[in-house]
Short mmCIF file of C-alpha atoms in Angstrom, two decimals:
data_model
loop_
_atom_site.label_atom_id
_atom_site.label_comp_id
_atom_site.label_asym_id
_atom_site.label_seq_id
_atom_site.Cartn_x
_atom_site.Cartn_y
_atom_site.Cartn_z
CA MET A 1 18.32 68.03 409.46
CA ALA A 2 18.43 64.16 407.96
CA GLY A 3 15.03 63.37 406.39
CA THR A 4 14.28 66.91 405.20
CA LYS A 5 12.27 67.35 401.96
CA TRP A 6 14.46 69.93 400.16
CA ILE A 7 12.72 69.82 396.80
CA TYR A 8 9.11 69.92 395.78
CA ASP A 9 8.04 69.28 392.05
CA PHE A 10 5.70 71.93 390.69
CA THR A 11 2.74 69.43 390.88
CA GLU A 12 3.37 69.58 394.74
CA GLY A 13 3.26 73.08 395.69
CA SER A 14 1.02 76.03 395.92
CA LYS A 15 0.92 79.70 395.89
CA ASP A 16 0.40 79.67 399.61
CA GLN A 17 3.88 78.48 400.06
CA LYS A 18 6.07 81.62 399.09
CA ASP A 19 8.13 81.31 402.14
CA LEU A 20 9.21 77.97 401.35
CA LEU A 21 9.12 77.88 397.60
CA GLY A 22 9.93 81.49 396.85
CA GLY A 23 7.46 83.57 395.11
CA LYS A 24 8.00 82.12 391.53
CA GLY A 25 8.20 78.45 392.75
CA ALA A 26 4.93 78.81 394.44
CA ASN A 27 3.36 80.59 391.50
CA LEU A 28 4.66 77.97 389.12
CA ALA A 29 3.08 75.20 391.10
CA GLU A 30 -0.17 77.33 391.28
CA MET A 31 -0.26 77.51 387.66
CA THR A 32 0.51 73.89 387.24
CA ASN A 33 -2.24 72.84 389.32
CA LEU A 34 -4.56 75.11 387.51
CA GLY A 35 -3.90 73.19 384.49
CA LEU A 36 -2.03 76.05 382.56
CA PRO A 37 0.79 75.21 380.28
CA VAL A 38 3.72 75.21 382.53
CA PRO A 39 6.82 73.30 381.32
CA PRO A 40 7.91 70.44 383.97
CA GLY A 41 10.15 71.37 386.75
CA PHE A 42 11.06 71.57 390.51
CA THR A 43 11.93 73.93 393.11
CA ILE A 44 14.88 73.54 395.49
CA THR A 45 13.61 75.32 398.82
CA THR A 46 14.69 78.37 400.82
CA ASP A 47 15.42 76.20 403.78
CA ALA A 48 18.20 74.69 401.28
CA CYS A 49 19.30 78.16 400.58
CA ARG A 50 19.72 79.01 404.38
CA TYR A 51 21.49 75.81 404.99
CA TYR A 52 23.96 76.57 402.13
CA LEU A 53 24.44 80.05 403.30
CA GLU A 54 25.01 79.16 407.25
CA HIS A 55 27.35 75.96 406.45
CA GLY A 56 29.18 76.97 403.20
CA GLY A 57 27.81 73.90 401.20
CA THR A 58 24.46 72.45 400.15
CA PRO A 59 22.75 70.08 402.50
CA PRO A 60 24.33 66.32 402.55
CA GLU A 61 21.00 64.94 401.18
CA LEU A 62 20.23 67.41 398.45
CA ASP A 63 22.39 66.14 395.70
CA ALA A 64 20.42 62.51 395.85
CA GLN A 65 17.13 64.46 395.85
CA VAL A 66 18.31 66.68 392.87
CA THR A 67 19.08 63.23 390.96
CA GLU A 68 15.45 61.77 392.12
CA TYR A 69 13.74 64.87 390.80
CA LEU A 70 15.88 65.30 387.60
CA ALA A 71 15.03 61.70 386.89
CA ALA A 72 11.20 62.34 387.01
CA LEU A 73 11.89 65.47 385.06
CA GLN A 74 13.50 63.43 382.25
CA GLU A 75 10.85 60.89 382.15
CA ALA A 76 7.88 63.55 381.89
CA MET A 77 10.14 65.17 379.19
CA GLY A 78 11.24 61.66 377.27
CA LYS A 79 14.69 63.26 377.09
CA THR A 80 18.11 63.13 379.31
CA LEU A 81 19.86 66.09 380.24
CA GLY A 82 22.68 66.84 378.11
CA ASP A 83 21.95 63.60 375.74
CA PRO A 84 24.25 63.91 372.70
CA ALA A 85 21.29 62.69 370.32
CA ASP A 86 18.30 64.63 371.97
CA PRO A 87 19.33 66.65 374.93
CA LEU A 88 16.86 67.99 377.77
CA LEU A 89 17.81 71.52 378.55
CA VAL A 90 16.85 73.39 381.86
CA SER A 91 16.73 76.71 383.14
CA VAL A 92 17.99 77.48 386.76
CA ARG A 93 16.48 80.40 387.91
CA SER A 94 16.09 82.39 391.65
CA GLY A 95 13.05 83.12 393.10
CA ALA A 96 12.82 84.62 396.74
CA ALA A 97 9.62 84.92 398.89
CA ALA A 98 9.33 88.65 398.25
CA SER A 99 9.84 89.76 394.57
CA MET A 100 13.39 91.04 393.88
CA PRO A 101 13.05 91.76 390.24
CA GLY A 102 16.69 91.33 388.36
CA MET A 103 18.48 91.19 391.62
CA MET A 104 19.52 87.65 391.50
CA GLU A 105 20.56 85.25 388.83
CA THR A 106 19.22 82.89 385.70
CA VAL A 107 21.15 80.60 383.55
CA LEU A 108 19.16 79.27 380.44
CA ASN A 109 19.89 76.20 378.21
CA VAL A 110 22.03 74.22 380.77
CA GLY A 111 22.86 71.01 379.53
CA LEU A 112 24.53 72.15 376.27
CA ASN A 113 28.02 71.10 375.56
CA ASP A 114 30.13 70.36 372.33
CA GLU A 115 28.15 66.98 371.72
CA SER A 116 24.63 68.01 372.68
CA VAL A 117 24.66 71.01 370.76
CA GLN A 118 24.83 68.70 367.56
CA GLY A 119 21.87 66.68 368.87
CA LEU A 120 19.65 69.95 369.38
CA ALA A 121 20.60 71.08 365.92
CA GLN A 122 19.46 67.83 364.55
CA GLN A 123 16.05 67.63 366.64
CA SER A 124 15.26 71.24 366.06
CA GLY A 125 16.02 71.38 362.37
CA SER A 126 18.07 74.22 362.80
CA GLU A 127 21.87 74.31 363.31
CA ARG A 128 21.71 78.30 363.86
CA PHE A 129 19.19 77.93 366.82
CA ALA A 130 21.44 75.11 368.43
CA TRP A 131 24.64 77.48 368.31
CA ASP A 132 22.82 80.62 369.13
CA SER A 133 21.64 78.63 372.33
CA TYR A 134 25.07 77.33 373.22
CA ARG A 135 26.75 80.81 373.18
CA ARG A 136 23.83 82.10 375.53
CA LEU A 137 24.65 79.42 377.90
CA ILE A 138 28.36 80.26 377.84
CA GLN A 139 27.65 83.97 378.11
CA MET A 140 25.21 83.55 381.04
CA PHE A 141 27.33 80.83 382.65
CA GLY A 142 30.31 82.74 382.29
CA LYS A 143 28.79 86.09 384.09
CA THR A 144 26.62 84.55 386.60
CA VAL A 145 28.52 81.21 387.62
CA LEU A 146 32.17 81.81 387.02
CA ASP A 147 31.99 85.66 387.84
CA ILE A 148 33.35 87.13 384.60
CA ASP A 149 32.71 90.36 383.59
CA GLY A 150 29.99 90.13 380.99
CA GLU A 151 31.74 93.15 378.91
CA HIS A 152 34.13 90.58 377.76
CA PHE A 153 31.51 88.42 376.27
CA ASP A 154 29.60 91.36 374.92
CA GLU A 155 32.83 92.81 373.25
CA ALA A 156 33.38 89.47 371.57
CA LEU A 157 30.00 89.40 370.30
CA ASP A 158 29.81 93.08 368.85
CA ALA A 159 33.41 92.03 367.26
CA ALA A 160 31.83 89.25 365.36
CA LYS A 161 28.76 91.26 364.28
CA ALA A 162 31.36 94.06 363.02
CA GLU A 163 33.11 91.78 360.97
CA GLN A 164 29.96 90.63 359.57
CA GLY A 165 28.95 94.47 358.95
CA THR A 166 25.90 94.02 360.95
CA GLU A 167 24.47 95.33 364.44
CA LEU A 168 21.93 92.56 365.06
CA ASP A 169 22.36 89.10 366.24
CA LEU A 170 19.93 87.64 364.16
CA ASP A 171 22.31 88.36 361.33
CA LEU A 172 24.84 85.99 362.21
CA ASP A 173 24.31 82.47 360.86
CA ALA A 174 25.33 79.20 362.48
CA GLU A 175 29.04 79.10 361.26
CA HIS A 176 29.37 82.88 362.68
CA LEU A 177 28.01 81.74 366.01
CA LYS A 178 30.26 78.76 366.02
CA ASP A 179 32.88 81.12 365.89
CA VAL A 180 31.27 83.23 368.87
CA VAL A 181 31.24 80.05 370.89
CA ASP A 182 34.81 79.59 370.31
CA ARG A 183 35.62 83.06 371.41
CA PHE A 184 33.44 82.68 374.55
CA LYS A 185 35.25 79.60 375.58
CA ALA A 186 38.58 81.55 375.08
CA ILE A 187 37.20 84.11 377.36
CA VAL A 188 36.43 81.59 379.90
CA ARG A 189 39.72 79.84 379.51
CA GLU A 190 41.60 83.00 380.13
CA HIS A 191 39.66 84.30 383.06
CA THR A 192 39.29 80.94 385.16
CA GLY A 193 42.20 78.87 383.87
CA THR A 194 39.83 76.14 383.15
CA ASP A 195 37.79 74.99 380.28
CA PHE A 196 33.88 75.56 380.14
CA PRO A 197 32.31 72.39 381.89
CA GLN A 198 31.17 69.99 379.60
CA ASP A 199 29.40 67.69 382.12
CA PRO A 200 25.64 68.82 382.14
CA ARG A 201 25.01 67.66 385.79
CA GLU A 202 28.13 69.88 386.60
CA GLN A 203 26.70 72.69 384.68
CA MET A 204 23.19 72.48 386.89
CA ASP A 205 25.05 71.87 390.29
CA MET A 206 27.37 74.67 389.74
CA ALA A 207 24.26 77.15 388.60
CA ILE A 208 22.58 76.24 391.71
CA ASN A 209 25.05 77.14 393.94
CA ALA A 210 25.43 80.16 391.87
CA VAL A 211 21.78 81.05 392.41
CA PHE A 212 22.18 80.63 396.32
CA ASP A 213 25.50 82.97 396.33
CA SER A 214 23.36 85.74 394.23
CA TRP A 215 21.36 86.15 397.45
CA ASN A 216 24.12 88.17 399.02
CA SER A 217 25.32 89.98 396.02
CA ASP A 218 25.80 93.77 396.49
CA ARG A 219 22.75 94.61 394.45
CA ALA A 220 20.62 92.12 396.15
CA ILE A 221 22.07 93.27 399.55
CA ILE A 222 21.14 96.97 398.82
CA TYR A 223 17.56 95.99 397.45
CA ARG A 224 16.67 93.94 400.28
CA ARG A 225 17.73 96.88 402.73
CA ARG A 226 15.68 99.50 400.68
CA GLU A 227 12.55 97.15 400.63
CA ARG A 228 13.03 95.93 404.32
CA ILE A 229 13.34 92.31 403.12
CA PRO A 230 14.76 90.16 405.76
CA SER A 231 18.39 89.15 405.10
CA ASP A 232 17.91 85.58 406.19
CA ALA A 233 14.86 84.61 404.27
CA GLY A 234 16.89 82.99 401.42
CA THR A 235 16.05 82.23 397.87
CA ALA A 236 14.67 79.14 396.24
CA VAL A 237 15.89 77.84 393.14
CA ASN A 238 13.54 76.70 390.37
CA VAL A 239 14.81 73.98 387.78
CA CYS A 240 12.64 74.20 384.65
CA ALA A 241 12.67 72.31 381.13
CA MET A 242 13.51 74.84 378.49
CA VAL A 243 10.90 75.98 376.05
CA PHE A 244 12.49 78.19 373.26
CA GLY A 245 11.38 81.28 371.99
CA ASN A 246 14.26 81.52 369.45
CA LEU A 247 13.39 79.00 367.08
CA GLY A 248 12.32 81.28 364.32
CA ALA A 249 9.41 83.35 363.24
CA ASP A 250 6.80 81.23 364.85
CA SER A 251 8.37 81.41 368.11
CA GLY A 252 8.79 84.25 370.78
CA THR A 253 8.86 85.62 374.37
CA GLY A 254 7.18 88.33 376.02
CA VAL A 255 6.13 90.07 379.06
CA ALA A 256 2.08 90.96 379.79
CA PHE A 257 0.11 92.57 382.46
CA THR A 258 -3.55 92.06 382.93
CA ARG A 259 -4.11 95.72 383.44
CA ASP A 260 -1.79 98.88 382.89
CA PRO A 261 0.74 99.00 385.83
CA GLY A 262 1.20 102.61 385.16
CA SER A 263 -2.39 103.87 385.10
CA GLY A 264 -4.58 101.05 386.32
CA ALA A 265 -6.38 101.16 382.87
CA GLN A 266 -7.94 97.73 381.66
CA GLY A 267 -6.60 96.84 378.28
CA VAL A 268 -3.68 94.72 376.77
CA TYR A 269 -0.25 95.81 377.96
CA GLY A 270 3.08 94.11 377.54
CA ASP A 271 5.82 93.68 375.02
CA TYR A 272 6.40 90.73 372.54
CA LEU A 273 9.80 89.68 370.72
CA GLN A 274 9.83 87.32 367.79
CA ASN A 275 12.51 84.67 367.61
CA ALA A 276 14.03 85.54 371.14
CA GLN A 277 14.73 83.97 374.42
CA GLY A 278 13.42 85.51 377.57
CA GLU A 279 16.35 87.70 378.70
CA ASP A 280 16.58 89.55 375.28
CA VAL A 281 13.11 91.20 376.23
CA VAL A 282 14.59 92.83 379.39
CA ALA A 283 18.00 93.45 378.15
CA GLY A 284 16.80 95.98 375.61
CA ILE A 285 19.11 94.67 372.94
CA ARG A 286 16.16 94.41 370.35
CA ASN A 287 13.26 96.49 369.73
CA THR A 288 10.08 94.66 371.03
CA VAL A 289 6.30 94.98 369.56
CA PRO A 290 3.45 95.93 371.59
CA LEU A 291 1.58 92.99 373.25
CA ALA A 292 -1.28 93.57 370.78
CA ASP A 293 0.55 93.12 367.82
CA LEU A 294 0.77 89.16 368.79
CA ASP A 295 -2.90 88.95 367.61
CA ASP A 296 -1.59 89.20 364.08
CA ILE A 297 1.71 87.50 364.44
CA ASP A 298 0.05 84.20 366.08
CA HIS A 299 -3.81 84.75 366.52
CA ASP A 300 -4.23 81.31 368.23
CA ALA A 301 -1.51 81.77 370.83
CA TYR A 302 -2.62 85.26 371.35
CA ASP A 303 -6.20 84.14 372.03
CA GLU A 304 -5.04 81.63 374.57
CA LEU A 305 -2.57 84.13 376.31
CA MET A 306 -5.73 86.55 376.76
CA THR A 307 -7.88 83.76 378.24
CA THR A 308 -5.02 82.58 380.54
CA MET A 309 -4.39 86.33 381.84
CA ALA A 310 -8.08 86.68 382.64
CA ARG A 311 -8.33 83.60 384.52
CA LEU A 312 -5.05 84.31 386.29
CA GLU A 313 -6.35 87.79 387.39
CA SER A 314 -9.79 86.43 388.74
CA HIS A 315 -7.81 83.78 390.36
CA TYR A 316 -5.31 86.06 392.28
CA ARG A 317 -7.79 88.81 392.47
CA ASP A 318 -5.32 91.41 391.36
CA LEU A 319 -2.87 92.62 388.85
CA CYS A 320 -0.76 90.14 387.41
CA ASP A 321 2.53 90.24 385.92
CA ILE A 322 3.33 87.49 383.59
CA GLU A 323 6.11 86.19 381.46
CA PHE A 324 5.65 83.84 378.60
CA THR A 325 7.29 81.94 375.78
CA ILE A 326 5.80 80.66 372.33
CA GLU A 327 7.52 77.89 370.93
CA ARG A 328 6.58 77.07 367.42
CA ASN A 329 2.98 78.42 368.07
CA LYS A 330 2.63 76.64 371.29
CA LEU A 331 2.24 79.00 374.43
CA TRP A 332 4.19 78.34 377.43
CA MET A 333 3.56 80.09 380.85
CA LEU A 334 7.05 80.62 382.78
CA GLN A 335 5.93 82.96 385.37
CA THR A 336 3.26 85.12 387.02
CA ARG A 337 2.96 87.30 390.12
CA VAL A 338 1.00 89.87 391.39
CA GLY A 339 2.27 92.86 389.79
CA LYS A 340 4.02 96.00 391.00
CA ARG A 341 2.17 99.13 390.11
CA THR A 342 2.42 103.19 390.48
CA ALA A 343 0.59 104.77 393.27
CA ALA A 344 -1.77 106.22 391.12
CA ALA A 345 -2.75 102.80 389.55
CA ALA A 346 -2.81 101.23 392.91
CA PHE A 347 -5.91 103.58 393.69
CA VAL A 348 -7.54 102.70 390.43
CA ILE A 349 -6.94 98.85 390.44
CA ALA A 350 -8.45 98.62 393.90
CA THR A 351 -11.67 100.63 392.95
CA GLN A 352 -12.01 98.36 389.80
CA LEU A 353 -11.67 95.17 391.71
CA VAL A 354 -14.03 96.19 394.24
CA ASP A 355 -16.72 97.09 391.26
CA GLU A 356 -15.86 93.61 389.78
CA GLY A 357 -16.77 91.86 392.87
CA LEU A 358 -13.28 90.38 393.33
CA ILE A 359 -12.47 92.43 396.45
CA ASP A 360 -14.26 94.25 399.33
CA MET A 361 -13.73 97.60 400.26
CA ASP A 362 -11.45 96.45 403.51
CA GLU A 363 -9.11 94.59 401.23
CA ALA A 364 -9.13 97.60 398.74
CA VAL A 365 -7.95 100.06 401.42
CA ARG A 366 -5.31 97.27 402.26
CA ARG A 367 -3.90 97.32 398.62
CA VAL A 368 -2.80 100.88 398.94
CA THR A 369 0.29 101.26 401.01
CA GLY A 370 1.76 104.20 402.97
CA ASP A 371 4.66 104.38 400.51
CA GLN A 372 2.18 104.77 397.65
CA LEU A 373 0.17 107.46 399.46
CA ALA A 374 3.42 109.54 400.02
CA GLN A 375 4.25 109.22 396.38
CA LEU A 376 1.07 110.68 395.51
CA MET A 377 2.26 114.00 397.30
CA PHE A 378 5.52 114.21 395.43
CA PRO A 379 6.33 117.45 393.53
CA ARG A 380 5.00 117.11 389.86
CA PHE A 381 5.69 119.32 386.71
CA VAL A 382 2.66 121.77 386.03
CA SER A 383 1.09 121.82 382.61
CA GLY A 384 1.48 125.42 380.82
CA GLY A 385 3.71 128.11 382.33
CA ASP A 386 6.91 129.06 380.58
CA ALA A 387 9.00 125.99 380.96
CA THR A 388 10.85 124.73 378.05
CA GLN A 389 10.87 121.14 377.51
CA LEU A 390 14.10 119.93 376.31
CA THR A 391 13.55 116.24 375.76
CA GLN A 392 11.69 113.50 376.96
CA GLY A 393 12.14 110.05 378.26
CA MET A 394 10.69 107.30 380.55
CA ASN A 395 10.78 107.98 384.24
CA ALA A 396 12.10 105.26 386.63
CA SER A 397 10.73 107.16 389.74
CA PRO A 398 7.60 108.89 390.60
CA GLY A 399 7.26 112.81 390.45
CA ALA A 400 9.59 115.67 389.25
CA ALA A 401 13.15 116.29 390.45
CA VAL A 402 15.86 118.89 390.24
CA GLY A 403 19.56 117.84 389.95
CA LYS A 404 22.62 117.96 387.83
CA ALA A 405 22.28 115.14 385.07
CA VAL A 406 24.82 112.37 385.78
CA PHE A 407 24.89 109.31 383.15
CA SER A 408 26.34 106.37 385.31
CA SER A 409 25.40 104.83 388.42
CA GLU A 410 29.01 105.20 389.79
CA GLU A 411 28.94 108.93 389.35
CA ALA A 412 25.38 109.48 390.71
CA VAL A 413 26.77 107.81 394.06
CA ARG A 414 30.10 110.01 394.07
CA TRP A 415 28.29 113.30 393.35
CA ALA A 416 25.47 112.47 396.05
CA ASP A 417 28.24 111.66 398.56
CA ARG A 418 29.60 115.00 398.22
CA GLY A 419 26.39 116.77 398.71
CA GLU A 420 25.42 117.07 395.04
CA GLN A 421 21.50 116.74 394.07
CA VAL A 422 21.61 114.60 390.79
CA VAL A 423 19.46 113.19 388.25
CA LEU A 424 20.39 109.90 386.65
CA VAL A 425 19.98 109.47 382.97
CA ARG A 426 20.35 106.30 381.30
CA ARG A 427 19.37 104.79 378.00
CA GLU A 428 18.07 101.48 379.72
CA THR A 429 18.13 101.04 383.52
CA ASN A 430 19.29 97.61 384.86
CA PRO A 431 19.35 95.92 388.17
CA ASP A 432 23.17 97.07 388.61
CA ASP A 433 21.98 100.76 388.57
CA LEU A 434 20.09 100.27 391.90
CA SER A 435 22.64 102.14 394.02
CA GLY A 436 22.70 104.92 391.70
CA MET A 437 18.97 105.05 391.77
CA ILE A 438 18.76 105.26 395.54
CA ALA A 439 21.48 108.04 395.48
CA ALA A 440 19.60 110.43 392.82
CA GLN A 441 16.94 112.66 393.31
CA GLY A 442 15.31 111.28 390.33
CA CYS A 443 16.12 108.79 387.53
#
């Protein structure tokens, strides 16, 4: 396969190349070419993943191509990966052709080490921000790349917060976070027998390989089987210049939908979290605010986001699911995709888009799948009657269900295997709960 192009810059692709660039890479390229504010970056193709899985290593030409595209990214940003004085940091994210939310891996802040953290502190003007970013890298890298149980890092962070008498990460200052970094390094040393890698390029290469490996993680395999996604499709890898939502109150991160994915209603739907990186929103470790509150927090960024969302929905002619970051009042778009929606919302949105002239009736019919039709026929709770409501929560599956309550995915699988009907109850569901969600009657 000599001469194969394994990498595409965001300026080179389009939304029609999902099979090659994955959904995330194709849509990042599409937004870039629309002139939207996307951080520079490049996508390693699904072809490279398939080669890696088949041969047990990356294509011979990939290393040189990564060097070439990294040099172009460094020139665009005016920074060098891991520079001790003013480091370029990158994110390494998965992105398959078919949406597989949370099934594969992401590593943020790649390029930080014991020297570049000092440069990041100086350039940002915030020592706390720099050390917070460094501890996040070690935590994500340790779990994702080095296959260390994430609970070890969670316990170390919780211990550091307990010593300071707080439950919030934000209450830890720079000195506390330096201590957390040391604890995290010790965890890496204990569980791998080696130190956390200090070479920024080694970090990036290891993260890329870890994303390829995550294609065949247990949860990804289970998800593909359930969603009928081909096992040989592979994932692309997106390497993107970092933008930071954890620089202070004038920064933040969020998710947004151009319409309500639950009901299909038009309006402002999503969540925003000040002084946070993207993983904080989905991790549920801090309480987000409704997206509409961003209008009061940062009016100009909010207006730009609303304009961008309207433009994307018109361009894609569908409900769009968006991830964004605000770095010191500057909006950056990190991802968009056609958003998942409930069965009821699928009908409503298809009808709305016909009324707005964005799609025709034939396309509207194709937008509602057989699975969604079946979901509309699931049993539901009736209003009134003599039923007693005990509690309430957010349903992760459509319809009503009957079963014994269990509180872990492992228990749900065990009980279901012996013929019990169960309802999985979790404070927050996450991708690791997939096997339990499949085994349960409802969750």
